[in-house]
Coordinates of N, CA and C in Angstrom, one line a residue:
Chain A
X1 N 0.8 -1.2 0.0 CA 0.0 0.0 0.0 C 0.9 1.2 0.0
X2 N 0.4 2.5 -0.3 CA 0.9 3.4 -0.5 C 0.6 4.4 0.8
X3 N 2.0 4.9 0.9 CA 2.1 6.1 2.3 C 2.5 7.3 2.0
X4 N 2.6 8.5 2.4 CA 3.2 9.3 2.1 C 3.4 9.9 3.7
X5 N 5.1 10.6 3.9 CA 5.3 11.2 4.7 C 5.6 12.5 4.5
X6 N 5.7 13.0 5.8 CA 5.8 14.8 5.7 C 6.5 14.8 7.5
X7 N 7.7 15.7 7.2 CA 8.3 16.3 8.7 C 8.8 17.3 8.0
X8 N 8.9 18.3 9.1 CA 8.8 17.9 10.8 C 7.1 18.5 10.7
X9 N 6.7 17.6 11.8 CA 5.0 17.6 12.2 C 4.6 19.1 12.3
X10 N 5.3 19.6 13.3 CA 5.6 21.3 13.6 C 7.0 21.9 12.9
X11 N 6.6 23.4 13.3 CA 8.0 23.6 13.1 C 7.8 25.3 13.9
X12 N 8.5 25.9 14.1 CA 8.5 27.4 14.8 C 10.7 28.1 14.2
X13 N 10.0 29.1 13.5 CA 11.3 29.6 12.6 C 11.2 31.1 12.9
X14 N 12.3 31.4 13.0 CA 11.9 33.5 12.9 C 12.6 33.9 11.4
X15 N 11.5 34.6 11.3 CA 11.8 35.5 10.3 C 13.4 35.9 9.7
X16 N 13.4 35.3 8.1 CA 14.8 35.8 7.9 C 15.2 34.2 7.8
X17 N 15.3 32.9 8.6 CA 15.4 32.1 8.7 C 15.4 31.2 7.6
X18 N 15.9 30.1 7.2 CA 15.6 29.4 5.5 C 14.7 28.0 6.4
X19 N 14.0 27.4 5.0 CA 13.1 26.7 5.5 C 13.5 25.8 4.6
X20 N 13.5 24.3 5.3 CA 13.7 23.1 4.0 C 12.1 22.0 4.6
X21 N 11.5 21.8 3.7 CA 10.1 20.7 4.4 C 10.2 19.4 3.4
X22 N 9.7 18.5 4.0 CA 10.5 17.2 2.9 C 9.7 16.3 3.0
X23 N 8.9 15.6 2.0 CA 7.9 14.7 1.7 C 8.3 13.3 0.8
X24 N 8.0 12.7 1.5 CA 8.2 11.4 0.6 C 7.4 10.4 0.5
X25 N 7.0 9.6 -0.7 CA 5.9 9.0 -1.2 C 6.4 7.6 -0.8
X26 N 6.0 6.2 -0.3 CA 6.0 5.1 -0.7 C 4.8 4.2 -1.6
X27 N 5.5 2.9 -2.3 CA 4.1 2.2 -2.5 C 3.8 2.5 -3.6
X28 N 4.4 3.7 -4.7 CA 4.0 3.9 -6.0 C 5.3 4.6 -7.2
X29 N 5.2 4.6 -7.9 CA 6.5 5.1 -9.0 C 5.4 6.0 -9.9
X30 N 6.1 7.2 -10.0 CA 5.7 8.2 -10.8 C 4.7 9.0 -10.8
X31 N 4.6 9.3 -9.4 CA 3.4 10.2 -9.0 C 3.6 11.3 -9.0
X32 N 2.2 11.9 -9.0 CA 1.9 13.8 -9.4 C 2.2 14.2 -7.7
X33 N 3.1 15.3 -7.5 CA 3.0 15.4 -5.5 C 2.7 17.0 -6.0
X34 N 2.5 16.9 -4.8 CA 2.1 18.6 -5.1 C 2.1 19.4 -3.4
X35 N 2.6 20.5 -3.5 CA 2.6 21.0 -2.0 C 1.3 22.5 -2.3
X36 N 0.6 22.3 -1.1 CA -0.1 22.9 -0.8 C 0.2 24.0 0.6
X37 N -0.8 25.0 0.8 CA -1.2 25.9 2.1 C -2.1 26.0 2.2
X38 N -2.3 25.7 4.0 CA -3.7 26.3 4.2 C -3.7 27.7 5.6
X39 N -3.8 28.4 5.4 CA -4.1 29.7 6.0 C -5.3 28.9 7.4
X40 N -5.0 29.4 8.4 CA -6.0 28.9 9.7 C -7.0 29.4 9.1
X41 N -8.1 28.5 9.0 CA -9.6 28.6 8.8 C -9.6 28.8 7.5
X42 N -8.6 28.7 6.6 CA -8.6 29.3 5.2 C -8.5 27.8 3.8
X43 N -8.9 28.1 3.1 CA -9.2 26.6 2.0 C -7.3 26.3 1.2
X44 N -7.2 25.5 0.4 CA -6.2 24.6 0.1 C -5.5 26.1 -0.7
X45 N -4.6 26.4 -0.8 CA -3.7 26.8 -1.3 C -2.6 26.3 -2.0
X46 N -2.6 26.1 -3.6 CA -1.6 25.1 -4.2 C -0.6 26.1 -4.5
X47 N 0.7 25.3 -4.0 CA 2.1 26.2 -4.4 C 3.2 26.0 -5.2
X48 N 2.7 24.4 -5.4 CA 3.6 23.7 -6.3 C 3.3 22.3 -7.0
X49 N 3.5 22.1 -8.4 CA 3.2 20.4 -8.4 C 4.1 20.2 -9.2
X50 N 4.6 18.5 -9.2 CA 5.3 18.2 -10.1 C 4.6 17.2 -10.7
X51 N 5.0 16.9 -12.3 CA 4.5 15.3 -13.1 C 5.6 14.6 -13.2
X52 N 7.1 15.0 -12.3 CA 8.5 13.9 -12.8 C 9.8 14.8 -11.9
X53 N 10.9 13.8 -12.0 CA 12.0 14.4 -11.7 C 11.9 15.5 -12.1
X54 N 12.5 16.6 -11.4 CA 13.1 17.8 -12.0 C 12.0 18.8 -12.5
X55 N 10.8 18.5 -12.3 CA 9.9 19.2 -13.0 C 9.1 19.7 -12.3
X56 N 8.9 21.0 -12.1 CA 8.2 22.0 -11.2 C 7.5 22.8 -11.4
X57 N 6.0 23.2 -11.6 CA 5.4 24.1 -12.2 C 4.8 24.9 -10.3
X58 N 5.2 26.1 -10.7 CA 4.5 27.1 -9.4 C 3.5 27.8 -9.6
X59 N 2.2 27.8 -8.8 CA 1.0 28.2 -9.1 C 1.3 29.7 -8.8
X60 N 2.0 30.1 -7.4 CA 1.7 31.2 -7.0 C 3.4 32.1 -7.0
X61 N 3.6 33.0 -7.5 CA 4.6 33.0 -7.3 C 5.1 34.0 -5.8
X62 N 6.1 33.4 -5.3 CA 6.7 33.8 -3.5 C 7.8 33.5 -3.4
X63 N 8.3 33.5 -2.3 CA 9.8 33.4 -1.6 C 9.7 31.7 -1.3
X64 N 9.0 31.2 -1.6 CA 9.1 30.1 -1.8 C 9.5 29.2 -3.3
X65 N 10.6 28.0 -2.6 CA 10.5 27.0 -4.2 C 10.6 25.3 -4.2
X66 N 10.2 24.7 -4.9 CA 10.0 23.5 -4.5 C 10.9 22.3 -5.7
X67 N 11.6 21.0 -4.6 CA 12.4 20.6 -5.9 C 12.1 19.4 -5.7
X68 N 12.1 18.5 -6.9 CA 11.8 17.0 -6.7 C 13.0 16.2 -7.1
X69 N 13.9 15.9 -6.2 CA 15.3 15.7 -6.7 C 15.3 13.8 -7.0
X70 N 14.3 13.0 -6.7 CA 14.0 11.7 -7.1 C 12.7 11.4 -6.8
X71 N 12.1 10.4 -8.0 CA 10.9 10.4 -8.4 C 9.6 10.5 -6.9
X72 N 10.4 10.3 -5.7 CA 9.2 10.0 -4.7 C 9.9 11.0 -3.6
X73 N 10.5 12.1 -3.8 CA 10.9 13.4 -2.9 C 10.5 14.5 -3.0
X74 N 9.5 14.8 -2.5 CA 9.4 16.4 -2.7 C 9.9 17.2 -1.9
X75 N 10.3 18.4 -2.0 CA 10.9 19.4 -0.9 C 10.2 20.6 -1.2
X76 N 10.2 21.3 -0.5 CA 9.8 22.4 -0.2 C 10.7 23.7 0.6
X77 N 11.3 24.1 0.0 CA 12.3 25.3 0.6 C 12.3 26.3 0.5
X78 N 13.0 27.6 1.1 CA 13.0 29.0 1.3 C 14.2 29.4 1.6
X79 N 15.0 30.8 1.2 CA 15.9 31.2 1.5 C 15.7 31.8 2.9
X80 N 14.8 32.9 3.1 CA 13.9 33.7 4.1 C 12.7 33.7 4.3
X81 N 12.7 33.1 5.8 CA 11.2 33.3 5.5 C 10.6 34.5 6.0
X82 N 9.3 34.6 5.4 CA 8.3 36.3 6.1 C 7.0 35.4 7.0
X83 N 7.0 36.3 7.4 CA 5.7 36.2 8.7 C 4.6 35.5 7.9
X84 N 4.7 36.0 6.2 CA 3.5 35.3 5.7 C 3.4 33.6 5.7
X85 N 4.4 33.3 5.7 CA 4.7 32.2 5.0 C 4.1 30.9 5.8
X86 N 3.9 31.6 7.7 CA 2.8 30.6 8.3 C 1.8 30.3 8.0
X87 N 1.6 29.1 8.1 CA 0.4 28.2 8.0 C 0.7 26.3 8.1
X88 N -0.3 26.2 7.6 CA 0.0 24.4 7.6 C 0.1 24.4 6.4
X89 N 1.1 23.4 6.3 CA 1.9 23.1 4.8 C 1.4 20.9 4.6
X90 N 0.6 21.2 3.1 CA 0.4 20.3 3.2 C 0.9 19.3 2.0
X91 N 1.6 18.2 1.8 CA 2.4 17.5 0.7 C 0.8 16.5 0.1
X92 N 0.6 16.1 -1.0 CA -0.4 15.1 -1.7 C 0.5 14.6 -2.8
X93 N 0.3 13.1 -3.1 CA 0.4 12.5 -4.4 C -1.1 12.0 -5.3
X94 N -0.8 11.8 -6.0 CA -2.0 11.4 -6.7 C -1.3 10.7 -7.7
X95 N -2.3 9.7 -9.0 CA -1.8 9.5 -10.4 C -2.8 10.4 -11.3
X96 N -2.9 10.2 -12.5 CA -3.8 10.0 -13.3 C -3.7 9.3 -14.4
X97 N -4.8 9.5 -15.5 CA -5.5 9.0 -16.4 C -5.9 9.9 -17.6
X98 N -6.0 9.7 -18.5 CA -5.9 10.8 -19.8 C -7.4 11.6 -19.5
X99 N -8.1 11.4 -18.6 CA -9.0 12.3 -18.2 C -9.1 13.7 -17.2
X100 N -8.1 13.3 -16.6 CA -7.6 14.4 -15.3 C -7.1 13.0 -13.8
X101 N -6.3 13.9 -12.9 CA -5.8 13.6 -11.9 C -6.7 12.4 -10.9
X102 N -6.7 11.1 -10.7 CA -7.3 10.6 -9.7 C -7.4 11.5 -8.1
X103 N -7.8 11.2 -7.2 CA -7.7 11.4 -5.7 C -6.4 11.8 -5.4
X104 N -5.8 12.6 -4.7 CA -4.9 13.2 -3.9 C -4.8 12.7 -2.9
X105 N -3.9 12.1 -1.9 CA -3.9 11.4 -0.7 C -2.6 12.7 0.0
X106 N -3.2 13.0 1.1 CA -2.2 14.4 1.7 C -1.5 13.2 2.7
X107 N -0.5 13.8 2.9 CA 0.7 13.7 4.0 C -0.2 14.2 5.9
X108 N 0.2 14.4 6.7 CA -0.1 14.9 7.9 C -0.2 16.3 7.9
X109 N 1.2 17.0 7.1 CA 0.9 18.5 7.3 C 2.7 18.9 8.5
X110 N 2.5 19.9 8.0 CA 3.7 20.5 8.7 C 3.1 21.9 8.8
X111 N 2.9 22.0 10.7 CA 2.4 23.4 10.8 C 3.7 24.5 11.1
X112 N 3.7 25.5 10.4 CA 4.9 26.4 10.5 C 4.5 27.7 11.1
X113 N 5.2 28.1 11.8 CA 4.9 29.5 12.5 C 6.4 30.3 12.8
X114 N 6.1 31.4 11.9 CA 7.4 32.8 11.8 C 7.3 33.3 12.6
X115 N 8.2 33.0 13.4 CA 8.0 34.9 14.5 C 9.0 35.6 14.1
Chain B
X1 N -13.3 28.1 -17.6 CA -12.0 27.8 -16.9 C -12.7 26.9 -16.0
X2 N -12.2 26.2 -14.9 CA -12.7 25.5 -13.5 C -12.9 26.3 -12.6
X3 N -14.0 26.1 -11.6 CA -14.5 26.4 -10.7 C -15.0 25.5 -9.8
X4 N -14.4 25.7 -8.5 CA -16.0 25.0 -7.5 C -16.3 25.7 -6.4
X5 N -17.8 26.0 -5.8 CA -18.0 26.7 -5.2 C -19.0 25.9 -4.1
X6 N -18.3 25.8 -3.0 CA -19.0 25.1 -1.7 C -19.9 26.9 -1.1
X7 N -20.6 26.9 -1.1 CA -21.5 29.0 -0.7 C -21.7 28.8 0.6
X8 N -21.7 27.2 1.3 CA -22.0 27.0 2.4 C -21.0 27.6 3.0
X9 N -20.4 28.4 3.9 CA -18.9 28.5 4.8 C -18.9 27.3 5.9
X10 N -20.6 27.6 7.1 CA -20.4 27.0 8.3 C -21.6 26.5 8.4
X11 N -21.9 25.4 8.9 CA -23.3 24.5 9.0 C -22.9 24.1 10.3
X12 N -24.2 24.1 11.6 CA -24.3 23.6 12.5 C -25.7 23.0 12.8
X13 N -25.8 21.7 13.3 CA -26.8 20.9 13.1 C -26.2 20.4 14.6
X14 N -27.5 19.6 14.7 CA -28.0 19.5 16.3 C -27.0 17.6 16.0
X15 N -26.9 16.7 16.4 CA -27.0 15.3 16.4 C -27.9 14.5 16.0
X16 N -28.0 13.5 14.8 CA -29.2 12.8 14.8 C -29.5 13.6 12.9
X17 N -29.3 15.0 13.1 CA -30.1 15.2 12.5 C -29.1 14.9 10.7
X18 N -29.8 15.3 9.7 CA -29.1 15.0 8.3 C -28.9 16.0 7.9
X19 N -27.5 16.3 7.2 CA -27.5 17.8 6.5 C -27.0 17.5 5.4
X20 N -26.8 18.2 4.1 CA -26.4 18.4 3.1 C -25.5 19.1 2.7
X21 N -24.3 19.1 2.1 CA -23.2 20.0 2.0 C -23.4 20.2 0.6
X22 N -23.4 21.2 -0.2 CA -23.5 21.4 -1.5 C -22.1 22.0 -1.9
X23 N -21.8 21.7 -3.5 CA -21.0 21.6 -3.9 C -21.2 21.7 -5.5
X24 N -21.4 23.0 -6.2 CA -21.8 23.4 -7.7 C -20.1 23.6 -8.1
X25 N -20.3 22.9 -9.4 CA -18.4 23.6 -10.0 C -18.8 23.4 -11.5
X26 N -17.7 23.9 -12.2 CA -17.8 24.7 -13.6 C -16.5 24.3 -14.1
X27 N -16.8 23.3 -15.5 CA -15.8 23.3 -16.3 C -16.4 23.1 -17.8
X28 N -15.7 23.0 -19.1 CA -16.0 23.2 -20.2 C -15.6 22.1 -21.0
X29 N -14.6 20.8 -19.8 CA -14.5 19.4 -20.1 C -16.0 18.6 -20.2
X30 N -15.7 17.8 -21.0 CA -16.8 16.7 -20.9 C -16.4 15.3 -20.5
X31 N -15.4 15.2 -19.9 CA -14.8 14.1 -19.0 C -14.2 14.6 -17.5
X32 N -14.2 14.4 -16.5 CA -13.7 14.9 -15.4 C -13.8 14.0 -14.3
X33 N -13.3 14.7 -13.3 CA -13.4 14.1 -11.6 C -14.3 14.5 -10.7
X34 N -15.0 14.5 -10.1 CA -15.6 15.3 -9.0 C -15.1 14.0 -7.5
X35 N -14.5 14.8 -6.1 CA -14.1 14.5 -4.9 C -14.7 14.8 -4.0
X36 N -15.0 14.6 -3.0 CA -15.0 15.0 -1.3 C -14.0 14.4 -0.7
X37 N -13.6 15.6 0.7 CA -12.8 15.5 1.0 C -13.4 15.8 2.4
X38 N -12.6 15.0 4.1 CA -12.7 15.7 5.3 C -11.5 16.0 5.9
X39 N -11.4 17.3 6.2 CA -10.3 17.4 7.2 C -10.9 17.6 8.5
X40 N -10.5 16.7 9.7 CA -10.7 17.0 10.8 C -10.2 17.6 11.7
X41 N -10.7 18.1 12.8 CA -9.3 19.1 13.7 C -8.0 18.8 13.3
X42 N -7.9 17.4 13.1 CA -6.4 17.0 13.1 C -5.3 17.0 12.6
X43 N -6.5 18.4 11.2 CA -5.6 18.8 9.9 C -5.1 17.8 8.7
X44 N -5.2 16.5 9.0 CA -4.5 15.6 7.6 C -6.3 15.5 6.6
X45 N -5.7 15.7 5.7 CA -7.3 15.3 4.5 C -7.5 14.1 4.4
X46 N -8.8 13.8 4.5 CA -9.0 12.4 3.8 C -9.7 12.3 2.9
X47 N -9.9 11.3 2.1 CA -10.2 11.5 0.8 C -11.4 10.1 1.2
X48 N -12.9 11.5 0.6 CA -14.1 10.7 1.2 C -14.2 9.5 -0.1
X49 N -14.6 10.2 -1.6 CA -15.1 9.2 -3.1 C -14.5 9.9 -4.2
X50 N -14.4 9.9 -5.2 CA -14.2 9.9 -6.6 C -15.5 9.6 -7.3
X51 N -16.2 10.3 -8.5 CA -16.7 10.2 -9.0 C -16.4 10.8 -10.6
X52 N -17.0 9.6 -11.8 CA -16.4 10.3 -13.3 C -17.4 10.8 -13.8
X53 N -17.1 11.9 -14.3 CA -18.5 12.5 -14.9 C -19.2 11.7 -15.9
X54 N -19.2 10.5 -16.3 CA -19.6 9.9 -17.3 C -20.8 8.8 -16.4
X55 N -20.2 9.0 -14.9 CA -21.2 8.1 -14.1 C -22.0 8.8 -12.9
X56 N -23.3 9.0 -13.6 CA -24.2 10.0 -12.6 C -24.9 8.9 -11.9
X57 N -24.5 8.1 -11.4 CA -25.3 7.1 -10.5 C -24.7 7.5 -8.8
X58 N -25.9 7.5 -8.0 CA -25.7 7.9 -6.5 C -24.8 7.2 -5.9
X59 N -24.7 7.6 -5.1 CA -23.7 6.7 -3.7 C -24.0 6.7 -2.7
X60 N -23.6 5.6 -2.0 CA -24.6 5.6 -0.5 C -23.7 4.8 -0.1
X61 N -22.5 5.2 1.2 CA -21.6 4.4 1.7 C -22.1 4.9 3.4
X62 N -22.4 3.9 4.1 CA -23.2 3.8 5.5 C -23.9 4.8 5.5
X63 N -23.4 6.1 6.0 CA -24.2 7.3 6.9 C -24.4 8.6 5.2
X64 N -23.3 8.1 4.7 CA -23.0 9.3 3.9 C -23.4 8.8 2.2
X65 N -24.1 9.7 2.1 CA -24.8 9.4 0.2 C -24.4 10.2 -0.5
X66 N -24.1 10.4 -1.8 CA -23.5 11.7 -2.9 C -24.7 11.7 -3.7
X67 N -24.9 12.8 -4.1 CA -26.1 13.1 -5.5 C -25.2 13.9 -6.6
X68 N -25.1 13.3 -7.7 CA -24.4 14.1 -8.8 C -25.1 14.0 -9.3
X69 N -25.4 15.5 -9.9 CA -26.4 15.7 -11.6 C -25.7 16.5 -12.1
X70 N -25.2 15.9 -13.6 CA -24.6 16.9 -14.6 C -25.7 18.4 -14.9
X71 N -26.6 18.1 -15.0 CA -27.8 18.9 -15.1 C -27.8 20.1 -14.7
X72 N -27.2 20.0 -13.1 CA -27.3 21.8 -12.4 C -25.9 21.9 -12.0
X73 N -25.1 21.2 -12.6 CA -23.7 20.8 -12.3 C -23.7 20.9 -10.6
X74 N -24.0 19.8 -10.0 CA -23.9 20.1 -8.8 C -23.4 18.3 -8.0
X75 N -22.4 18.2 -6.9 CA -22.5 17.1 -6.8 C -22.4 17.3 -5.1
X76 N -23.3 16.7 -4.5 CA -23.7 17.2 -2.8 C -23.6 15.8 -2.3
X77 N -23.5 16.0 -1.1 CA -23.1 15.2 -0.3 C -24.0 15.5 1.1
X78 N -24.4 14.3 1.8 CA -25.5 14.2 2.4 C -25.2 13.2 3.6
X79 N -24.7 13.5 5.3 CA -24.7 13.0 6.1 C -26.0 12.4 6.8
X80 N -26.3 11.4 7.3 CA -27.2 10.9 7.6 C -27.1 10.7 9.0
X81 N -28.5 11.1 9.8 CA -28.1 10.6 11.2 C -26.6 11.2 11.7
X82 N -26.7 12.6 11.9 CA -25.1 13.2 12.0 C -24.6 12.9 13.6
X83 N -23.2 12.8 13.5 CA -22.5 12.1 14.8 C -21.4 13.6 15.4
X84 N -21.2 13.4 16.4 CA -19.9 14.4 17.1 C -18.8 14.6 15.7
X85 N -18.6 13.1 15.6 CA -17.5 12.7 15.3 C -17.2 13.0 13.8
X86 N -18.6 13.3 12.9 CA -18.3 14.2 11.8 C -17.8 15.8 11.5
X87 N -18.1 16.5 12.8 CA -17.7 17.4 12.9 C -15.9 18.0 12.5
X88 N -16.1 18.5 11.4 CA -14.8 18.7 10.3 C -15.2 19.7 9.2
X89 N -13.7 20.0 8.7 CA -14.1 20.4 7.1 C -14.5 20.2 6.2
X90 N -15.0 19.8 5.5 CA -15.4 19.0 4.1 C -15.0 20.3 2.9
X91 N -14.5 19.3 2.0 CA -13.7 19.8 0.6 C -14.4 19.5 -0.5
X92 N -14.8 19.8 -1.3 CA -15.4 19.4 -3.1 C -14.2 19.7 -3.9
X93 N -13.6 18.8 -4.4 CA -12.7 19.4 -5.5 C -13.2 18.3 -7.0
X94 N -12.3 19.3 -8.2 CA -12.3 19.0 -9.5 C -11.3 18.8 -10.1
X95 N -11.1 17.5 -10.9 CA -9.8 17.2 -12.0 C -10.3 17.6 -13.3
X96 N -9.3 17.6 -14.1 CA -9.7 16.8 -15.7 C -8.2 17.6 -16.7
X97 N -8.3 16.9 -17.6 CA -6.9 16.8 -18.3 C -6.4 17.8 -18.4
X98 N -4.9 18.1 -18.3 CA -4.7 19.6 -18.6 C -5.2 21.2 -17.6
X99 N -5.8 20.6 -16.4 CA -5.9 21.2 -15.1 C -5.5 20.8 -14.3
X100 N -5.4 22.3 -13.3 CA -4.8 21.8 -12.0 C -6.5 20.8 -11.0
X101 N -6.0 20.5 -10.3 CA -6.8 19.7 -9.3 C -7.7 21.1 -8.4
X102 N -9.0 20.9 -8.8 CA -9.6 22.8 -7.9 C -9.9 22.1 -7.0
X103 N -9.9 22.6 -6.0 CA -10.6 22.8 -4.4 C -11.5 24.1 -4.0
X104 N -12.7 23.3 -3.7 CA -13.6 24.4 -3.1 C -12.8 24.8 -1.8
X105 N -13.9 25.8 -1.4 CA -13.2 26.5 -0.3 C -13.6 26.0 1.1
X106 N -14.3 24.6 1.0 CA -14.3 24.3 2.0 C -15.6 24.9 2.9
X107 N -16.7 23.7 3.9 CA -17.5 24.1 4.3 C -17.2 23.6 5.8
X108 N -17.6 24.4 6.9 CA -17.2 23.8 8.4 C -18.2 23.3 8.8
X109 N -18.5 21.9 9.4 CA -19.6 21.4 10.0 C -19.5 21.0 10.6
X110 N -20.0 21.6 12.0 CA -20.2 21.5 13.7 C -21.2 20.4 13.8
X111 N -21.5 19.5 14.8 CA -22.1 18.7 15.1 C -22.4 18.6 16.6
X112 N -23.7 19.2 16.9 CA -23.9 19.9 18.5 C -24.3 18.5 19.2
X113 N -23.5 18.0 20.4 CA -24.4 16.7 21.2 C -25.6 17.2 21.7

């Protein structure tokens, strides 16, 4: 069966700080991952997806960047971070089908907080 | 382009009772995905069904039924006999080729003992 991980569970960073967040898929080869935000009380915010090594398309553009350095690693990193950049950070894989993306299965989440 | 729009923000219902989460989205595909999704306090999503737009047939998994009609483009979701323990976020999202994966904005449903 398929798992996907995500650490650190928490995290607390001050501002200015660099951020690395690190996801990794079991149980499957060649999956779509994608990192997400969600703002407290606030809906999914997509920040990044990949369809392969090396391949990174960014929805929003920020001080954030994200790299897939083997097929089942996502990362998620920052030089500095800003106050904005808290929230829960959430990793998903999925496959698909020449119709669009199957189901998304998220990681736990890594809650981050700048001071 | 894609759309989905959950208009509900917050639903509070007593225990026992049934509520309906609606969930209208907008695309210009004629093949696609339609999801639900719950996040609970706990923050991790779970992933409730999958549905293809080619199959408008209901769902009915124990407490919880889906209604999809291409018709008013709408595909809702319907707790039965609601528990503490449903109390969460619930997500509608949309695939289909050559898009990103949408997510509604998410509806909050309290569940009062």
């Amino acid at each position: 069966s398929q798992t996907i991980h995500q650490w650190p569970a928490t995290l607390v960073q001050p501002v200015g700080s660099p951020l690395s967040l690190e996801c990794t898929v079991e149980g499957t080869s060649n999956p779509n991952l994608y990192w997400y935000r969600q703002a407290a009380g606030r809906g999914l915010q997509l920040l990044f997806y990949s369809v392969g090594i090396g391949q990174i398309s960014s929805e929003v553009p920020q001080n954030l960047s994200a790299s897939r350095p083997q097929d089942r690693q996502f990362i998620l990193s920052s030089k500095k971070l800003l106050l904005s950049d808290s929230g829960f950070y959430l990793c998903a894989w999925s496959t698909s089908d020449r119709w669009g993306d199957y189901e998304q299965y998220f990681g736990p989440g890594t809650r981050l907080t700048v001071t | 382009a894609q759309k989905v729009t959950q208009a509900q923000t917050e639903i509070s219902v007593v225990e026992k009772e049934d509520v309906t989460l609606d969930c209208v989205y907008e695309t210009r595909d004629t093949t696609y995905y339609l999801f639900w999704y719950k996040q609970p306090p706990s923050g991790e999503l779970v992933f409730l069904i999958r549905r293809n737009s080619f199959d408008e047939q209901n769902e009915i998994s124990g407490r919880y039924s889906w209604n999809f009609q291409k018709s008013t483009s709408s595909f809702n979701f319907t707790i039965t006999a609601s528990q503490v323990v449903d109390s969460a976020v619930y997500f509608c999202a949309l695939s289909s080729i050559g898009n990103q994966f949408y997510f509604g904005t998410g509806t909050s449903l309290t569940v009062i003992p």
